[in-house]
Short mmCIF file of C-alpha atoms in Angstrom, two decimals:
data_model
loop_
_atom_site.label_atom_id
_atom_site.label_comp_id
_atom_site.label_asym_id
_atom_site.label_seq_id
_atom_site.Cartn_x
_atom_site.Cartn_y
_atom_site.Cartn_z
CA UNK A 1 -67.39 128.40 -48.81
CA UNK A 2 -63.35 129.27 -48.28
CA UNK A 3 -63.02 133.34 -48.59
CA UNK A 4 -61.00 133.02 -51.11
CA UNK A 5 -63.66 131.45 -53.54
CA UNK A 6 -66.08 133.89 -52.39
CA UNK A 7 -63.95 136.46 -53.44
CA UNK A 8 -63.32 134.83 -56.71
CA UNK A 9 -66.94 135.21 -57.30
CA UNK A 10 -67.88 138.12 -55.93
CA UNK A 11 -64.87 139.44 -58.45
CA UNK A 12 -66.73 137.43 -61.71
CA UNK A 13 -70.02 139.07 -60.32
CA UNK A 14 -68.77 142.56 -59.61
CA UNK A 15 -66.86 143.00 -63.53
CA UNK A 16 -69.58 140.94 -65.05
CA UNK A 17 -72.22 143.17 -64.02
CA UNK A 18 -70.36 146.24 -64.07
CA UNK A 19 -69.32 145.72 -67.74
CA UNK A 20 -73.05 145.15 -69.38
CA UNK A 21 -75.10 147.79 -66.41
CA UNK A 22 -75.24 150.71 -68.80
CA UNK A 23 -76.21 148.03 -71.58
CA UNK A 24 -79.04 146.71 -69.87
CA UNK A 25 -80.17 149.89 -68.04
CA UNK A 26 -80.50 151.25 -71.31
CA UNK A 27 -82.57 147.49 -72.65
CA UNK A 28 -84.52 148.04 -69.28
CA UNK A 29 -85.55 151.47 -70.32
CA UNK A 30 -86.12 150.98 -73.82
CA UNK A 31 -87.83 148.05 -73.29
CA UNK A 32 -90.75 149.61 -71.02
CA UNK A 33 -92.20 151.17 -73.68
CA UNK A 34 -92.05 148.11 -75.99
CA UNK A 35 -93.80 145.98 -73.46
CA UNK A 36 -96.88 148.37 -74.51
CA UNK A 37 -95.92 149.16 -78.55
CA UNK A 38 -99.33 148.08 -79.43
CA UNK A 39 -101.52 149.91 -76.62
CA UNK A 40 -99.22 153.11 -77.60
CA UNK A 41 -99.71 153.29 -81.17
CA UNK A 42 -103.26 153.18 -80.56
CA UNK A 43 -102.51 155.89 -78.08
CA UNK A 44 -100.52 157.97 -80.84
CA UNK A 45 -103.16 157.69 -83.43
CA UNK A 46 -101.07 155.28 -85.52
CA UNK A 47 -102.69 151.91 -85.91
CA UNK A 48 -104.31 151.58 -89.16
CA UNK A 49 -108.21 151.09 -88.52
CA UNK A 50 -110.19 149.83 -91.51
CA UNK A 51 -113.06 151.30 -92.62
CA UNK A 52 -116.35 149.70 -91.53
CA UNK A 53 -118.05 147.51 -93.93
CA UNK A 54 -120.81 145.18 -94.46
CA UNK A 55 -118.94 141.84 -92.59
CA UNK A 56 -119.34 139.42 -95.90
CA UNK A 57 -117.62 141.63 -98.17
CA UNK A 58 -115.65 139.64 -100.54
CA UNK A 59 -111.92 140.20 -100.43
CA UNK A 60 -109.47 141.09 -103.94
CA UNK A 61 -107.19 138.30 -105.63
CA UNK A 62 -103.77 138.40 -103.71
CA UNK A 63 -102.58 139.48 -107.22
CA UNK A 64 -104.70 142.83 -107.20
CA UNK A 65 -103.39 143.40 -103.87
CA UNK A 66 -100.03 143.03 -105.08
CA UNK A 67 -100.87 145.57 -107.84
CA UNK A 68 -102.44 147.97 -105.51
CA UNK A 69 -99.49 148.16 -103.03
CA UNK A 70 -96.75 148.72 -106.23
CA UNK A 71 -99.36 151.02 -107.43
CA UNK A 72 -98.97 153.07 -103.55
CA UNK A 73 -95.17 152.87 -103.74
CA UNK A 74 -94.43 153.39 -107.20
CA UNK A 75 -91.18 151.77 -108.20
CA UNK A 76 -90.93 149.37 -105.23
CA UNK A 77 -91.73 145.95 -105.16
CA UNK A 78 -93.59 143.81 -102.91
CA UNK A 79 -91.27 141.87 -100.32
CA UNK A 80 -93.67 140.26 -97.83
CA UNK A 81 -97.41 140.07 -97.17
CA UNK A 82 -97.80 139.36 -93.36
CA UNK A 83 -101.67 137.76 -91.98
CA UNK A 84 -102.37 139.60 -88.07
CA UNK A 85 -104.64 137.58 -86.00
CA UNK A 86 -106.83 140.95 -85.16
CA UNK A 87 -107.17 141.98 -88.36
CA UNK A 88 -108.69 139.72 -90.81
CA UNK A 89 -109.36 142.24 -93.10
CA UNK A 90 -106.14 143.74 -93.78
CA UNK A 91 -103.07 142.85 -94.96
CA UNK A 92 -100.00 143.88 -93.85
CA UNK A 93 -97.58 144.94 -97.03
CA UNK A 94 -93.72 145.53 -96.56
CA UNK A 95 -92.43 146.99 -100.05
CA UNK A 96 -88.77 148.17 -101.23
CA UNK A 97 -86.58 149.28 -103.97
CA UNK A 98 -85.32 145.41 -104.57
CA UNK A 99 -86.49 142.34 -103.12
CA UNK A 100 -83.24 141.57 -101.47
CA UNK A 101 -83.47 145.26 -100.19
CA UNK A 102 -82.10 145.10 -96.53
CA UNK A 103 -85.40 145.30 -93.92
CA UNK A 104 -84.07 148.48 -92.34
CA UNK A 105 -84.71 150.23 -95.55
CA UNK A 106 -88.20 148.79 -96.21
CA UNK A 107 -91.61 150.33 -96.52
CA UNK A 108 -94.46 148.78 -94.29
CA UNK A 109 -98.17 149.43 -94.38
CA UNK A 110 -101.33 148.07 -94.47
CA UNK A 111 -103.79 147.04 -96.96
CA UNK A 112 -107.62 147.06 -96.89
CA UNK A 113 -108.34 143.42 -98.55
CA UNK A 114 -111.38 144.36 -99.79
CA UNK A 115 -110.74 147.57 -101.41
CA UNK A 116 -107.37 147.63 -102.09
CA UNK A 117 -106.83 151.01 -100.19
CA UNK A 118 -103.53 151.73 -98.59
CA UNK A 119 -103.26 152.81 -95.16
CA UNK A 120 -100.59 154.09 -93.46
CA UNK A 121 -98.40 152.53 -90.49
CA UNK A 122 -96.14 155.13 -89.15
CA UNK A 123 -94.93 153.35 -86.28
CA UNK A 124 -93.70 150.43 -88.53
CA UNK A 125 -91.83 152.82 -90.37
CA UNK A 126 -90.22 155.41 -88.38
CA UNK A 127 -91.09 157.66 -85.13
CA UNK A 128 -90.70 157.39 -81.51
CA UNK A 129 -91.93 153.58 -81.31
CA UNK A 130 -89.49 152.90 -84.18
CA UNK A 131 -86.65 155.10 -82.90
CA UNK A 132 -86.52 153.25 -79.11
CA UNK A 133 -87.15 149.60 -80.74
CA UNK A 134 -84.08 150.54 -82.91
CA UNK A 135 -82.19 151.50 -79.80
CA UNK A 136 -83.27 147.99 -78.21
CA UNK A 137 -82.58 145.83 -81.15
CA UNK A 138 -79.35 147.10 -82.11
CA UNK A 139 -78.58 151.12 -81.52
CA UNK A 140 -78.54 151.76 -84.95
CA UNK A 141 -75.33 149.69 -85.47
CA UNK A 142 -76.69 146.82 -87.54
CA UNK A 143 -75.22 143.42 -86.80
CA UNK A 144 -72.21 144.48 -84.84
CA UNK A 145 -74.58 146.59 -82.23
CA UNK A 146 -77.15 143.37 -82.19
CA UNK A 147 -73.86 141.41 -81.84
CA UNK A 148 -72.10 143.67 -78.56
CA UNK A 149 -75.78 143.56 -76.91
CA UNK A 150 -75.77 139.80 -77.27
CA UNK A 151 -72.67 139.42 -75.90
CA UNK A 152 -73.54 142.16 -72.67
CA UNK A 153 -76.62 139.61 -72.84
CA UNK A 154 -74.40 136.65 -71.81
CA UNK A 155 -72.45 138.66 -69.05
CA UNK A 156 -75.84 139.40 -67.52
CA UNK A 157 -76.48 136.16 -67.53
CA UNK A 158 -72.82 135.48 -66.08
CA UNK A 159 -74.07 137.96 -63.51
CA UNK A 160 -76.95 136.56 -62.29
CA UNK A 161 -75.55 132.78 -61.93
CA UNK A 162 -72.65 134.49 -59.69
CA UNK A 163 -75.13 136.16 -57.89
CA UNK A 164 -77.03 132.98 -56.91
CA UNK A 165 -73.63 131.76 -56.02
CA UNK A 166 -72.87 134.81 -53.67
CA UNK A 167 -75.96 134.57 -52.48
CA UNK A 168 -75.93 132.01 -50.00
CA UNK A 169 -72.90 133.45 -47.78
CA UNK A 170 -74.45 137.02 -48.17
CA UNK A 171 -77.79 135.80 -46.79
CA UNK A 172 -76.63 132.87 -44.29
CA UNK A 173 -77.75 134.76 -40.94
CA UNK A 174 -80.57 136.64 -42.52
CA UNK A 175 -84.11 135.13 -42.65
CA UNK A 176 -85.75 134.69 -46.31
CA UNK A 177 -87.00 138.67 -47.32
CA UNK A 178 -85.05 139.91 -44.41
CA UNK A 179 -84.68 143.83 -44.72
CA UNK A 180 -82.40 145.58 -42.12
CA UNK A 181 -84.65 148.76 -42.28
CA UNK A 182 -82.96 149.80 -39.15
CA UNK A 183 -79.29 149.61 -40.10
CA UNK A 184 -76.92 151.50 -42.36
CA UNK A 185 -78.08 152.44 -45.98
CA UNK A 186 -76.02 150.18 -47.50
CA UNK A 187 -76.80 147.21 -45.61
CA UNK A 188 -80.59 148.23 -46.85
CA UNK A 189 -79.67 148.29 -50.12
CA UNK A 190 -77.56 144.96 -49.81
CA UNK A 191 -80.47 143.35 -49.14
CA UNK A 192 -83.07 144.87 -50.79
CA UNK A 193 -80.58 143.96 -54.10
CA UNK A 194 -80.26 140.75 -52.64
CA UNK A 195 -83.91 139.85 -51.97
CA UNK A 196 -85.08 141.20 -55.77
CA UNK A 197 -82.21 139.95 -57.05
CA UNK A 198 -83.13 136.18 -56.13
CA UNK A 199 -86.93 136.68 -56.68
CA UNK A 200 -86.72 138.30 -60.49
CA UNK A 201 -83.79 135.59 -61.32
CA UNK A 202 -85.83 133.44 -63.59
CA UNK A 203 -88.02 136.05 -65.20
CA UNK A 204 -84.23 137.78 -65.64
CA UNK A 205 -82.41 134.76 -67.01
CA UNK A 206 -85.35 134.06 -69.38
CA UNK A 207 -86.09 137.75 -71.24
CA UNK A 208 -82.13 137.47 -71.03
CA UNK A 209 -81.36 134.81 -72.78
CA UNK A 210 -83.76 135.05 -74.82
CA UNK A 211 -82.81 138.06 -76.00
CA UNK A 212 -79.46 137.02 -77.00
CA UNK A 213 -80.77 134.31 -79.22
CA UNK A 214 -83.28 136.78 -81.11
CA UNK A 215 -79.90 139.41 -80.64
CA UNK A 216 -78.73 136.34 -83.26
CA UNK A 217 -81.70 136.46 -85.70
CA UNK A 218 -80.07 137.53 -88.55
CA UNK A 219 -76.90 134.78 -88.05
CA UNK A 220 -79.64 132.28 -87.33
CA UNK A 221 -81.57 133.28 -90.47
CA UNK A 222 -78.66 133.23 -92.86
CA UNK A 223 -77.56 130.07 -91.43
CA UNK A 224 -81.20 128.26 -92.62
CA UNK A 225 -80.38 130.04 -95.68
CA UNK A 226 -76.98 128.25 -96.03
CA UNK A 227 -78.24 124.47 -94.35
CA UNK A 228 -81.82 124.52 -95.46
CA UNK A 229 -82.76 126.49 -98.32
CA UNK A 230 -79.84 125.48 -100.30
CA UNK A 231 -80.14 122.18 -100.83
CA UNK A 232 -83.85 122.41 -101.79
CA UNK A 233 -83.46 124.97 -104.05
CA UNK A 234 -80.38 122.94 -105.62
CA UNK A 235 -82.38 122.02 -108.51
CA UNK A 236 -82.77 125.43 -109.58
CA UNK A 237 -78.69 126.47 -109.34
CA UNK A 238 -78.58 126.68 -112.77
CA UNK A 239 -82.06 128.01 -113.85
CA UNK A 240 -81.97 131.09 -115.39
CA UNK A 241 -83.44 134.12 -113.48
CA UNK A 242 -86.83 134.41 -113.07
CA UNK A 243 -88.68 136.59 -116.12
CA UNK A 244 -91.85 136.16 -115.28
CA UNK A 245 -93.98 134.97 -112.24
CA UNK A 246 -97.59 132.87 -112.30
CA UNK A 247 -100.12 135.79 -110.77
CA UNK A 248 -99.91 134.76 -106.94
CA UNK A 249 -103.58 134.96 -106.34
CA UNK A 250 -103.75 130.90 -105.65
CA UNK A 251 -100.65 130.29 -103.31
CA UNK A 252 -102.40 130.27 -99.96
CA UNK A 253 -104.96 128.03 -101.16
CA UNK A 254 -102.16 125.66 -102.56
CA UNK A 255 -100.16 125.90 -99.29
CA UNK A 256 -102.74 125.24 -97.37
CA UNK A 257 -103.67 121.96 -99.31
CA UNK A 258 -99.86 121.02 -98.46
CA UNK A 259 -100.45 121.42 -94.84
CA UNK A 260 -104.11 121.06 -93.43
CA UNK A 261 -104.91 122.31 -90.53
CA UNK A 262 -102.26 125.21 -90.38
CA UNK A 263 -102.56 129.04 -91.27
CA UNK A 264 -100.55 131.18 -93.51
CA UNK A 265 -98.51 133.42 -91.34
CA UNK A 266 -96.98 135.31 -94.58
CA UNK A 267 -95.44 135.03 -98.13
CA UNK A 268 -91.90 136.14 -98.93
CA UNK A 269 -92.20 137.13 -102.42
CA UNK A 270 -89.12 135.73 -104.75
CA UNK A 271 -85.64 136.76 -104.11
CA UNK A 272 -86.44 138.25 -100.26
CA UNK A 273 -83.87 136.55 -97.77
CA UNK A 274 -86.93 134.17 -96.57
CA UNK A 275 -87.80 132.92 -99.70
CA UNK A 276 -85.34 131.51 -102.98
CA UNK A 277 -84.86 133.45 -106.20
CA UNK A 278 -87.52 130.94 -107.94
CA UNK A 279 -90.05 130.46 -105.42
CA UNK A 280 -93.23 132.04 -103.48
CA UNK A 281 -92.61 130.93 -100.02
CA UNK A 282 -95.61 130.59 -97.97
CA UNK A 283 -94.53 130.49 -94.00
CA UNK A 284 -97.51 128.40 -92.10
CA UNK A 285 -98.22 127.87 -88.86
CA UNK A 286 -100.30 125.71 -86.52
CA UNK A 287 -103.45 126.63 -84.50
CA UNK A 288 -102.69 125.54 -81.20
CA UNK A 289 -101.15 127.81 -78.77
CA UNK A 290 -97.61 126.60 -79.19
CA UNK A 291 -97.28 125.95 -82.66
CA UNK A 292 -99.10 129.60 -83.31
CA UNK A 293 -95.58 130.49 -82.73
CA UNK A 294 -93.71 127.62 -85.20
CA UNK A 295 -93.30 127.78 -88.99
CA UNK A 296 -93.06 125.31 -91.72
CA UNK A 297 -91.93 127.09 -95.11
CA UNK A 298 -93.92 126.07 -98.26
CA UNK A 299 -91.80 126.64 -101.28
CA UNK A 300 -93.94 126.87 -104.57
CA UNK A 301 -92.40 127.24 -107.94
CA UNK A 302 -93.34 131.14 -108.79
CA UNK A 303 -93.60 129.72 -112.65
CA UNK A 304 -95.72 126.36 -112.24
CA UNK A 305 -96.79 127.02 -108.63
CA UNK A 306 -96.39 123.99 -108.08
CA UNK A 307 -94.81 122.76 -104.42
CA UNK A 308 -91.27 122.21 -104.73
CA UNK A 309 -90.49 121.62 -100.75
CA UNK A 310 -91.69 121.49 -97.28
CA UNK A 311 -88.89 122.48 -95.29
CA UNK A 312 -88.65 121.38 -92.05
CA UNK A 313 -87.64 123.43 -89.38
CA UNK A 314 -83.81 123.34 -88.06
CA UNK A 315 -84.15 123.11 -84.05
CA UNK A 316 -82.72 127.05 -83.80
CA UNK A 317 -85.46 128.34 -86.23
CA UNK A 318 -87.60 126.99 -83.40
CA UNK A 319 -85.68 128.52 -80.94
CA UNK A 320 -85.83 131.62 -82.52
CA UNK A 321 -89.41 131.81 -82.86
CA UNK A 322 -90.69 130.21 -79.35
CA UNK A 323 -87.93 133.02 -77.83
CA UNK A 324 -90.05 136.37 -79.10
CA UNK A 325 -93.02 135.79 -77.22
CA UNK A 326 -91.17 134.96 -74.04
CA UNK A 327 -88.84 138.31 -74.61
CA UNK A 328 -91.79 140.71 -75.43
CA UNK A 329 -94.45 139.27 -72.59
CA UNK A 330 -97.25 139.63 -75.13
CA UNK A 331 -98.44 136.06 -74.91
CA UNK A 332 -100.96 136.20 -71.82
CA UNK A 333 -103.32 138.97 -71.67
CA UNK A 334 -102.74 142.63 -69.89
CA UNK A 335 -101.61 141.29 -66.56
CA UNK A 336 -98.97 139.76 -68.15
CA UNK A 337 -97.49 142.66 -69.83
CA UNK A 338 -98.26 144.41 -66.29
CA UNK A 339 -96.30 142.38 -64.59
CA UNK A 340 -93.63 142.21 -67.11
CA UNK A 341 -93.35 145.88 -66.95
CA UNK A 342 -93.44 145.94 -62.60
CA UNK A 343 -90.62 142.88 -63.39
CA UNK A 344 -88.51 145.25 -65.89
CA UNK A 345 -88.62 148.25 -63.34
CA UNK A 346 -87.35 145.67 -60.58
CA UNK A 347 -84.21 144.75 -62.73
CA UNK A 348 -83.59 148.47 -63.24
CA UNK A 349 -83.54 149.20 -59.53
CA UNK A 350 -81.51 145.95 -58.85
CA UNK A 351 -78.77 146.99 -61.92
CA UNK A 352 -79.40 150.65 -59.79
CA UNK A 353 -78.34 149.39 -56.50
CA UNK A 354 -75.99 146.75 -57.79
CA UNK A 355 -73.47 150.50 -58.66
CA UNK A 356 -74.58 151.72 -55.74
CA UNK A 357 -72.98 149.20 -53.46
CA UNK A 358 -69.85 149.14 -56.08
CA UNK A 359 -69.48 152.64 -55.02
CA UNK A 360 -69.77 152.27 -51.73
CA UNK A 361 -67.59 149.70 -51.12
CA UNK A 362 -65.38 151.52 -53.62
CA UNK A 363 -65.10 154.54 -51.86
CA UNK A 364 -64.72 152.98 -48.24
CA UNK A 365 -61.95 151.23 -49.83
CA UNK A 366 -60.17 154.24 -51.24
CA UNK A 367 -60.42 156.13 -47.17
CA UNK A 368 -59.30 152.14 -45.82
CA UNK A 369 -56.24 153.18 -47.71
CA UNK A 370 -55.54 156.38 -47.34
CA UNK A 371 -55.78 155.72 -43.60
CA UNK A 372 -53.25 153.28 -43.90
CA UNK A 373 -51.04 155.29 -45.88
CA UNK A 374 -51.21 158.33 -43.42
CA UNK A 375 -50.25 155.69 -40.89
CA UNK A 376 -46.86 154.67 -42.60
CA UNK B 1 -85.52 125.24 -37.70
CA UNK B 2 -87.66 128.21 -39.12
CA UNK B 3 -89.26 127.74 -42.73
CA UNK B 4 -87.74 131.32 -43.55
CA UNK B 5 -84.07 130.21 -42.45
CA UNK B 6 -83.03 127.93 -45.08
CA UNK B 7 -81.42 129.97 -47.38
CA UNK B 8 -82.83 128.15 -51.47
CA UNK B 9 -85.89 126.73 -50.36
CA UNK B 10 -88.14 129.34 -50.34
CA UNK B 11 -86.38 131.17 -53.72
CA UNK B 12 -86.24 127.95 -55.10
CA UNK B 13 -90.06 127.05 -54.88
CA UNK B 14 -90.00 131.03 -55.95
CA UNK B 15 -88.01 130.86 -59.01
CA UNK B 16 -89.55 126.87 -60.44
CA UNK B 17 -93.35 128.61 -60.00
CA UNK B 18 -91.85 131.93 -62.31
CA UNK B 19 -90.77 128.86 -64.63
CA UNK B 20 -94.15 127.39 -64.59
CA UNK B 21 -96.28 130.34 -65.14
CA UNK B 22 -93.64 131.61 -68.14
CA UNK B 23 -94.16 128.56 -70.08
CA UNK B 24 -98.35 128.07 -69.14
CA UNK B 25 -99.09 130.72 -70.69
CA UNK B 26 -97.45 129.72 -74.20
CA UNK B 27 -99.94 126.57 -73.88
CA UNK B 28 -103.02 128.09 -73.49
CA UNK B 29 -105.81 130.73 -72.48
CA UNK B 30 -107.87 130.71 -69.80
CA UNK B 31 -106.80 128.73 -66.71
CA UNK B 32 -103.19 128.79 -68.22
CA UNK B 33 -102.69 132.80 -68.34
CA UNK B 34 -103.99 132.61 -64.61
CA UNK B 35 -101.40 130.34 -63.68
CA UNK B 36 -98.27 132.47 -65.75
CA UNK B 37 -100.31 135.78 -63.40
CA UNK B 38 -99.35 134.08 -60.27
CA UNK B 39 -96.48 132.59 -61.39
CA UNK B 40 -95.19 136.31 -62.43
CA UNK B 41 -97.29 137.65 -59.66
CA UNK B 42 -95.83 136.33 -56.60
CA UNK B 43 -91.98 137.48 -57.62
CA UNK B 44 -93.61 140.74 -58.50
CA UNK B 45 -95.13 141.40 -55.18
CA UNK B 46 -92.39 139.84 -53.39
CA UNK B 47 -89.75 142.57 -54.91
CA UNK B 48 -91.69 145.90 -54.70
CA UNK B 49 -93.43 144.95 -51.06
CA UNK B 50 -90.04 145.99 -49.49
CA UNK B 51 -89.24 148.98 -51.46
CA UNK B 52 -92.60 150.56 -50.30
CA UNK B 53 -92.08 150.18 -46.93
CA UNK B 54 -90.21 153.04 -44.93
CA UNK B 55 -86.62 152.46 -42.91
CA UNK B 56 -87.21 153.33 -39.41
CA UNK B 57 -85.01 155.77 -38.00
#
């Protein structure tokens, strides 16, 4: 490589990386914590945990649940019931003022489905868990913050590939894992940056991009709205709005008769931004490992119940959905998250030493040219 | 020529097993997680083995 392109990408690498550091230090930070949201809530005291009962009791209608969660937040109405793998028993309810309430300013809790009982789920509604996943998501900004981190998420990945590139003259007379120990600090750190650098750079470029496409949920989501949801709710542009709803005790029975062999993942109640202002929408999924992961919307008339549309899935949605696991690490068991967490502390110190040798250099620069100024 | 001297081979067999063991464990349990474990693993051990050890003076 000529000097001159190495210094052409050493200069991408340097004001790539210096521009999103603070970003990601702060991801890398917040995200620690997330790695283990579920172990910690347990920790805190705030998972709900059902009350024991005989294992065939029968559960309520999903209308009487529906009842006994507007009956717990009086004056709200019921946005979303959500299934959780661990927890056949309950069901998650998220609840707001309006249905097309914004999700920041919804209510979420669980319900017993057997008894109707309301219990509480703090961490899904505010507190330290909350507070830090806010600061990871979007730093209480909305769509501009989740918008600026998406875009420091790109210029980390601009990092890295210059990296790879500056790699190969940086490491030309050093063995593979070659740390000069015995030489200067910063030629210790050079390496050491080097050596985690190259070794993380997969794991890196996957939670990162990754996290730029979730970073684009809400444009993704609004964009199904616009390309999917639109045309098969044309029928009903001109209905009038919707006075009264069919109880929805039978729609997971009807949207599983749609789609055999898949699960309900949850129901977006009429007029919630994942359903239309005329339907139930049921969101399944499949049972094998992938396609856990992969939903197929079920819209049913919320006056006939009848099924109006299958929608299929626009290639993003996909995207969107197989990206959380692979951003969170909660897909294979403890030692995964373990190692995800080990992996997140070696991109802090790597984003660590990465200003260290800027300053270095930096400040060897500024006494280069002072010395040549006292000279002339 | 020394195994450790060519500059991508080694982080290139590195960073395609990280690849494998990412996507493993989205197919399946069992064998599958182990694989993503030592995919993950062998980066992880790889990075913090030199930050434990001590510069000589």
């Amino acid at each position: 490589m000529h000097s001159r392109t190495i210094r052409r990408w050493s200069q991408v690498h340097t004001w790539t990386s210096l521009i999103c550091t603070l970003f990601l230090l702060m991801l890398a930070l917040t995200g620690l914590p997330l790695i283990f949201h579920h172990e910690l809530e347990h920790l805190l005291g705030e998972a709900p945990e059902l009350r024991e009962m005989a294992p065939d009791t029968p559960h309520l209608g999903l209308q009487q649940l529906v009842e006994a969660a507007e009956r717990h937040r009086p004056g709200e109405v019921v946005q979303y019931f959500g299934y959780e793998k661990d927890e056949p028993n309950g069901v998650v309810a998220i609840t707001a003022a309006t249905a097309g309430t914004e999700p920041n300013s919804s209510h979420t809790f669980m319900l017993d489905a057997r008894t109707g009982e309301a219990l509480a789920m703090p961490a899904a509604n505010g507190g330290i868990l909350m507070f830090i996943l806010r600061l990871h998501v979007d730093m209480f900004a909305g769509l501009p913050g989740k918008l600026l981190l998406a875009f420091m998420g790109l210029l980390f990945a601009v990092a890295i590939v210059s990296g790879v590139v500056l790699y190969s003259p940086f490491m030309r007379r050093l063995k593979f894992a070659e740390v000069r120990q015995q030489r200067s600090n910063r030629a210790r750190w050079l390496d050491l940056h080097n050596l985690i650098g190259i070794v993380t750079l997969t794991w890196a470029l996957v939670v990162g991009v990754t996290g730029v496409v979730s970073a684009c949920a809400d444009l993704l989501i609004s964009a199904w709205r616009q390309d999917a949801l639109t045309a098969l709710v044309e029928p009903y542009r001109n209905a009038p709005p919707l006075t009264e709803r069919a109880p929805v005790d039978n729609v997971l029975n009807i949207a599983s008769a749609a789609l055999p062999g898949m699960q309900a993942d949850f129901i977006a109640f009429p007029g919630t931004r994942f359903s239309s202002e005329h339907h139930y929408t049921v969101f399944m999924v499949g049972s094998s490992h992938l396609t856990a992961h992969l939903w197929t919307p079920v819209l049913i008339d919320a006056r006939t119940l009848e099924v109006t549309a299958i929608a299929q899935r626009p290639w993003y949605m996909d995207a969107l959905a197989m990206s959380q696991p692979l951003h969170f690490g909660d897909y294979g068991g403890r030692p995964m998250q373990v190692l995800w967490a080990v992996l997140d502390v070696l991109t802090i110190i790597v984003l660590g030493s990465g200003l260290y040798l800027w300053w270095v250099r930096q400040r060897r620069g500024d006494k280069q040219r002072s010395g040549q100024e006292a000279k002339a | 020529m020394n195994w450790r001297q060519s500059t991508f081979a080694l982080p290139l067999v590195i960073g395609l097993l990280c690849a494998v063991g990412l996507f493993s464990a989205l197919l399946g349990d069992g064998w599958w997680d182990a694989l993503a474990w030592l995919g993950l693993g062998v980066p992880a051990v790889l990075g913090t083995w030199p930050l434990l050890r001590r510069p000589r003076q």
